[in-house]
Coordinates of C-alpha atoms in Angstrom, one line a residue:
M145 CA 90.2 103.8 125.5
P146 CA 93.8 105.2 125.1
I147 CA 95.8 104.2 122.1
A148 CA 97.1 100.7 122.7
T149 CA 100.3 100.4 124.7
P150 CA 103.1 98.2 123.4
E151 CA 101.9 95.5 125.8
V152 CA 98.3 95.7 124.7
Y153 CA 99.3 95.7 121.0
A154 CA 101.4 92.6 121.5
D155 CA 98.5 90.9 123.3
M156 CA 96.2 91.9 120.5
L157 CA 98.4 90.2 117.9
E158 CA 99.0 87.1 120.0
R159 CA 95.3 86.6 120.6
A160 CA 94.6 87.0 116.9
K161 CA 97.1 84.4 115.9
A162 CA 96.0 82.0 118.7
G163 CA 92.3 82.5 117.9
S164 CA 92.6 82.4 114.1
F165 CA 91.3 85.9 113.4
A166 CA 92.9 89.1 112.1
Y167 CA 92.5 92.8 112.5
P168 CA 91.7 95.1 109.5
A169 CA 94.4 97.8 109.2
I170 CA 92.6 100.8 107.8
N171 CA 94.4 103.5 106.0
I172 CA 93.7 107.1 107.1
T173 CA 94.4 110.4 105.5
S174 CA 92.4 113.0 107.6
S175 CA 90.6 113.5 110.9
Q176 CA 87.4 112.4 109.3
T177 CA 88.8 109.0 108.2
V178 CA 90.5 108.5 111.6
T179 CA 87.1 109.0 113.3
A180 CA 85.3 106.8 110.8
A181 CA 87.8 103.9 111.2
I182 CA 87.7 104.0 115.0
R183 CA 83.9 104.2 114.9
G184 CA 83.8 101.2 112.7
F185 CA 86.0 99.1 115.1
A186 CA 83.9 100.2 118.1
E187 CA 80.6 99.2 116.3
A188 CA 82.1 95.8 115.4
G189 CA 83.3 95.3 119.0
S190 CA 86.8 94.8 117.6
D191 CA 90.2 96.2 118.5
G192 CA 91.9 97.5 115.4
I193 CA 94.8 99.1 113.6
I194 CA 94.8 102.4 111.7
Q195 CA 97.7 103.3 109.4
V196 CA 99.1 106.1 107.4
S197 CA 101.0 105.7 104.1
T198 CA 103.7 108.0 102.8
G199 CA 101.1 109.7 100.5
G200 CA 98.5 109.9 103.2
A201 CA 101.1 111.4 105.6
E202 CA 102.0 114.0 103.0
Y203 CA 98.4 114.9 102.4
A204 CA 97.6 115.2 106.1
S205 CA 100.4 117.7 106.5
G206 CA 98.8 120.1 104.1
S207 CA 98.6 119.9 100.3
T208 CA 101.2 122.6 99.8
I209 CA 103.5 121.3 102.6
K210 CA 103.8 117.5 101.9
N211 CA 105.9 116.7 104.9
M212 CA 105.4 113.0 105.8
V213 CA 106.6 113.3 109.4
T214 CA 104.4 116.3 110.1
G215 CA 101.3 114.6 108.7
S216 CA 102.0 111.4 110.6
L217 CA 102.5 113.1 113.9
A218 CA 99.3 115.2 113.3
L219 CA 97.2 112.2 112.6
A220 CA 98.7 110.3 115.6
A221 CA 97.9 113.2 117.9
Y222 CA 94.4 113.4 116.7
A223 CA 93.8 109.7 117.0
E224 CA 95.3 109.7 120.5
E225 CA 92.8 112.2 121.7
V226 CA 89.7 110.8 119.9
A227 CA 90.3 107.2 120.7
K228 CA 89.8 107.9 124.4
N229 CA 86.1 108.0 123.7
Y230 CA 85.7 104.6 122.2
A231 CA 85.7 101.2 124.1
V232 CA 88.2 99.4 121.9
N233 CA 92.0 99.3 121.6
I234 CA 93.5 101.1 118.6
A235 CA 97.1 100.7 117.4
L236 CA 98.8 103.2 115.1
H237 CA 101.0 101.9 112.2
T238 CA 102.8 103.4 109.2
D239 CA 102.3 101.6 105.9
H240 CA 104.6 100.9 103.0
C241 CA 107.9 102.7 103.2
P242 CA 110.4 102.0 100.4
K243 CA 114.1 102.5 100.7
D244 CA 114.2 106.1 99.3
K245 CA 111.7 107.3 101.9
L246 CA 113.1 105.7 105.0
D247 CA 115.1 108.8 106.0
G248 CA 112.1 111.1 105.5
F249 CA 109.5 108.9 107.1
V250 CA 110.1 105.9 109.2
R251 CA 113.5 106.7 110.7
P252 CA 112.5 110.2 112.0
L253 CA 109.3 108.7 113.4
I254 CA 111.2 106.0 115.2
A255 CA 113.6 108.6 116.6
A256 CA 110.7 110.7 117.9
S257 CA 109.2 107.7 119.6
T258 CA 112.6 106.8 121.1
E259 CA 112.9 110.2 122.7
R260 CA 109.4 109.9 124.1
V261 CA 110.2 106.5 125.5
K262 CA 113.4 107.7 127.1
A263 CA 111.4 110.4 128.8
G264 CA 109.1 107.8 130.3
G265 CA 106.4 107.9 127.7
L266 CA 105.0 105.5 125.1
P267 CA 106.0 105.2 121.5
I268 CA 103.9 107.4 119.1
F269 CA 103.3 104.6 116.6
Q270 CA 103.1 101.0 117.7
S271 CA 104.5 99.6 114.5
H272 CA 106.2 100.7 111.3
M273 CA 106.6 99.0 108.0
W274 CA 109.8 98.7 106.0
D275 CA 108.9 97.8 102.4
G276 CA 112.1 96.2 100.9
S277 CA 110.3 94.5 98.1
A278 CA 112.1 96.5 95.5
V279 CA 115.6 95.6 96.6
P280 CA 117.3 92.2 96.7
L281 CA 116.4 90.0 99.6
A282 CA 119.8 90.2 101.2
E283 CA 119.7 94.0 101.2
N284 CA 116.0 93.9 102.4
L285 CA 117.0 91.8 105.4
Q286 CA 120.1 93.8 106.2
I287 CA 118.0 97.0 106.4
A288 CA 115.4 95.1 108.4
E289 CA 118.0 94.0 110.9
E290 CA 119.1 97.6 111.4
L291 CA 115.5 98.9 111.8
L292 CA 114.6 96.0 114.1
A293 CA 117.3 97.0 116.6
L294 CA 115.9 100.5 116.6
T295 CA 112.2 99.4 117.0
K296 CA 113.1 97.0 119.7
A297 CA 114.8 99.8 121.7
A298 CA 111.6 101.9 121.4
N299 CA 109.2 99.1 122.1
I300 CA 107.8 99.2 118.6
I301 CA 106.9 96.3 116.3
L302 CA 108.5 96.2 112.8
E303 CA 106.7 95.0 109.7
V304 CA 108.7 93.6 106.8
E305 CA 107.7 92.6 103.3
I306 CA 109.2 89.5 101.9
G307 CA 108.2 89.2 98.3
V308 CA 106.4 91.7 96.0
V309 CA 102.9 93.0 96.0
G310 CA 101.6 93.7 92.5
G311 CA 99.6 96.7 91.3
E312 CA 100.1 100.2 92.4
E313 CA 99.9 102.1 95.7
D314 CA 101.2 105.7 96.4
G315 CA 103.2 105.7 93.2
V316 CA 104.9 102.3 93.8
A317 CA 104.0 99.9 91.0
N318 CA 104.9 96.3 90.5
E319 CA 104.1 93.9 87.7
I320 CA 101.7 91.0 88.2
N321 CA 103.9 87.9 87.7
E322 CA 105.6 85.0 89.6
Q323 CA 107.6 87.4 91.8
L324 CA 104.4 87.8 93.7
Y325 CA 104.9 84.5 95.5
T326 CA 107.2 84.3 98.5
T327 CA 109.1 80.9 98.8
P328 CA 109.7 78.9 101.9
E329 CA 113.4 79.5 101.3
D330 CA 112.8 83.2 101.6
A331 CA 110.9 82.7 104.8
L332 CA 113.7 80.7 106.3
K333 CA 116.2 83.4 105.3
T334 CA 114.0 86.0 107.0
V335 CA 114.0 84.0 110.3
E336 CA 117.8 83.4 110.1
A337 CA 118.3 87.2 109.8
L338 CA 115.6 88.5 112.2
G339 CA 115.1 85.6 114.6
L340 CA 111.8 84.6 116.1
G341 CA 111.3 87.5 118.6
E342 CA 114.5 87.4 120.5
N343 CA 115.9 90.3 118.4
G344 CA 112.7 92.3 118.5
A345 CA 109.1 91.7 117.6
Y346 CA 108.1 91.8 113.9
M347 CA 105.3 90.9 111.5
A348 CA 106.0 89.5 108.0
A349 CA 104.1 90.4 104.9
L350 CA 104.7 87.2 102.9
T351 CA 103.3 87.5 99.4
F352 CA 101.0 84.9 97.9
G353 CA 99.7 86.7 94.7
N354 CA 98.7 89.9 96.5
V355 CA 97.8 92.9 94.3
H356 CA 97.1 96.5 95.3
G357 CA 94.1 98.3 93.7
V358 CA 90.6 97.4 92.5
Y359 CA 89.8 94.0 91.1
K360 CA 86.6 92.0 90.8
P361 CA 86.4 88.8 93.0
G362 CA 88.3 86.0 91.3
N363 CA 90.6 88.2 89.2
V364 CA 93.4 88.1 91.7
K365 CA 95.1 84.7 91.8
L366 CA 95.9 84.1 95.4
R367 CA 97.6 81.0 96.7
P368 CA 97.3 81.2 100.5
E369 CA 98.7 77.7 100.9
I370 CA 102.1 79.4 100.4
L371 CA 101.7 80.8 103.9
R372 CA 101.2 77.4 105.4
Q373 CA 104.2 76.1 103.5
C374 CA 106.4 78.9 104.8
Q375 CA 105.2 78.4 108.4
D376 CA 105.8 74.6 108.1
A377 CA 109.3 75.2 106.7
I378 CA 110.2 77.3 109.7
V379 CA 108.7 74.8 112.1
A380 CA 110.8 72.0 110.6
A381 CA 114.0 74.0 110.5
K382 CA 113.7 75.2 114.1
G383 CA 112.2 72.0 115.6
L384 CA 109.0 73.8 116.7
E385 CA 105.7 72.2 117.5
A386 CA 104.1 70.7 114.5
G387 CA 101.2 72.9 113.2
S388 CA 102.4 76.0 115.0
K389 CA 102.5 79.4 113.4
P390 CA 105.9 81.0 114.2
L391 CA 105.4 84.1 112.1
A392 CA 102.7 86.8 112.6
L393 CA 101.7 87.4 109.0
V394 CA 100.3 90.4 107.2
F395 CA 97.9 90.3 104.2
H396 CA 98.4 93.1 101.7
G397 CA 96.3 93.9 98.6
G398 CA 93.1 92.2 99.8
S399 CA 90.6 94.0 97.6
G400 CA 88.7 91.5 95.4
S401 CA 89.8 88.5 97.5
L402 CA 87.4 85.6 97.8
P403 CA 86.0 84.9 101.3
E404 CA 87.6 81.4 101.3
E405 CA 91.0 82.9 100.5
I406 CA 90.8 85.4 103.3
S407 CA 89.7 82.6 105.7
A408 CA 92.6 80.4 104.7
A409 CA 95.1 83.1 105.1
V410 CA 93.9 83.9 108.6
D411 CA 94.0 80.2 109.5
Y412 CA 97.7 80.1 108.4
G413 CA 98.7 83.0 110.6
V414 CA 97.6 86.3 109.2
V415 CA 96.9 88.7 112.0
K416 CA 96.7 92.0 110.1
M417 CA 95.0 92.6 106.7
N418 CA 95.4 96.0 105.0
V419 CA 92.1 97.6 103.8
D420 CA 92.4 100.8 101.8
T421 CA 90.7 100.8 98.4
D422 CA 87.4 99.5 99.7
T423 CA 87.2 102.0 102.5
Q424 CA 88.2 104.9 100.2
Y425 CA 85.2 104.0 98.0
A426 CA 82.9 103.5 101.1
F427 CA 83.9 107.0 102.3
T428 CA 83.4 108.7 98.9
R429 CA 80.3 107.0 97.6
P430 CA 77.8 108.6 100.1
V431 CA 79.4 112.0 99.3
A432 CA 78.7 111.5 95.6
A433 CA 75.1 110.5 96.3
W434 CA 74.6 113.5 98.5
M435 CA 75.9 115.9 95.8
F436 CA 73.7 114.4 93.1
Q437 CA 70.6 114.3 95.2
H438 CA 71.1 117.9 96.5
Y439 CA 72.8 119.5 93.6
D440 CA 70.5 122.5 93.6
G441 CA 71.4 123.1 97.3
V442 CA 75.2 122.6 97.1
L443 CA 75.4 124.7 93.9
K444 CA 74.3 128.2 93.4
V445 CA 72.1 127.3 90.4
D446 CA 70.7 130.0 88.1
G447 CA 71.9 132.8 90.4
E448 CA 70.3 131.4 93.5
V449 CA 72.1 131.2 96.9
G450 CA 72.0 127.4 97.4
N451 CA 71.2 125.8 100.7
K452 CA 73.9 126.3 103.4
K453 CA 72.6 123.3 105.4
Q454 CA 73.3 121.1 102.3
Y455 CA 76.8 122.4 101.4
D456 CA 78.0 122.5 105.0
P457 CA 80.7 119.8 105.1
R458 CA 79.1 118.4 108.2
A459 CA 76.0 117.6 106.2
W460 CA 77.7 115.3 103.8
G461 CA 80.6 114.4 106.0
K462 CA 78.5 112.5 108.4
D463 CA 77.3 110.2 105.6
A464 CA 80.9 109.6 104.5
E465 CA 81.9 108.7 108.0
A466 CA 79.0 106.3 108.4
G467 CA 79.8 104.7 105.0
M468 CA 83.4 104.1 105.9
A469 CA 82.6 102.9 109.4
A470 CA 80.1 100.3 107.9
R471 CA 82.9 99.0 105.6
V472 CA 85.2 98.6 108.6
V473 CA 82.6 96.6 110.4
E474 CA 82.3 94.4 107.4
A475 CA 86.0 93.9 107.3
C476 CA 86.0 92.9 111.0
Q477 CA 83.3 90.4 110.3
N478 CA 85.2 88.9 107.3
L479 CA 88.4 88.6 109.4
R480 CA 86.5 87.2 112.4
S481 CA 87.7 89.9 114.8
A482 CA 84.2 91.3 115.4
G483 CA 83.3 90.8 119.0
T484 CA 86.8 89.8 120.1
H485 CA 87.6 92.9 122.1
A486 CA 88.9 91.8 125.5

């Protein structure tokens, strides 16, 4: 199917919130990982989100070029063509963008989509993330307001981060401490600044102990009940229906999370969960196995010529794609989006 239109994407997120399931958002860095992610969603019978980080965008532009906009547009163009062959909806998203990279990443991409929309087309990316976790909340929300006006005009959804995600991703590192927990007061300030959709559509990454990186199950101390408390605070302040979920929430740093923690977060309004570390490993592990098992074919050992069929990137690349696709299927099952494609 074609890449999701703004209307299809909005419907995807609304169905997820109403149906208490969430979409894995899979980080991509190359044409191979794009294909693997989309294949995984198709095999799970789930719509999905693929996303590119600042580092992933630099890598995709060429290791000696490192242009985030070039890499993003290249991956988007590839995904737009390849997605047509799969029977699920795929949305394109840009991941964490801190303040010092806005002018070299998100703002130019929004501008490119704006021009395309003005010409009668669709936005290139369906959503963008502004990561203001490193600045004071007031400044975070001020910048979010500015970006929300721009994304609304281009029919794009904004993602904001209210709180701090621990660990490290693409060179952005945060300590693991009490700052990892968003308060209901912070959630209320977010709604006062950004509204509840009337000023533009947005998703909110409220933090509840989230940590980027690799951790064994149980080592990350998540408190998903914080999400419910934040939703309830907004409901009470705005006079909304009791038990409703006014915010569409995002779950960052999910590696090592317990199944019951993921389930609770989804029940409290999470519609998107970022998956990166696990799919990186799932992509690389089959490659390592192939190289070890066929070392005398991929290497020219003792002056021999090796085996072209074994060092051909297509030989080991298909296993990498299959491994990553299988992990995407598992993520869809864990988040209950498997089989939900409309």
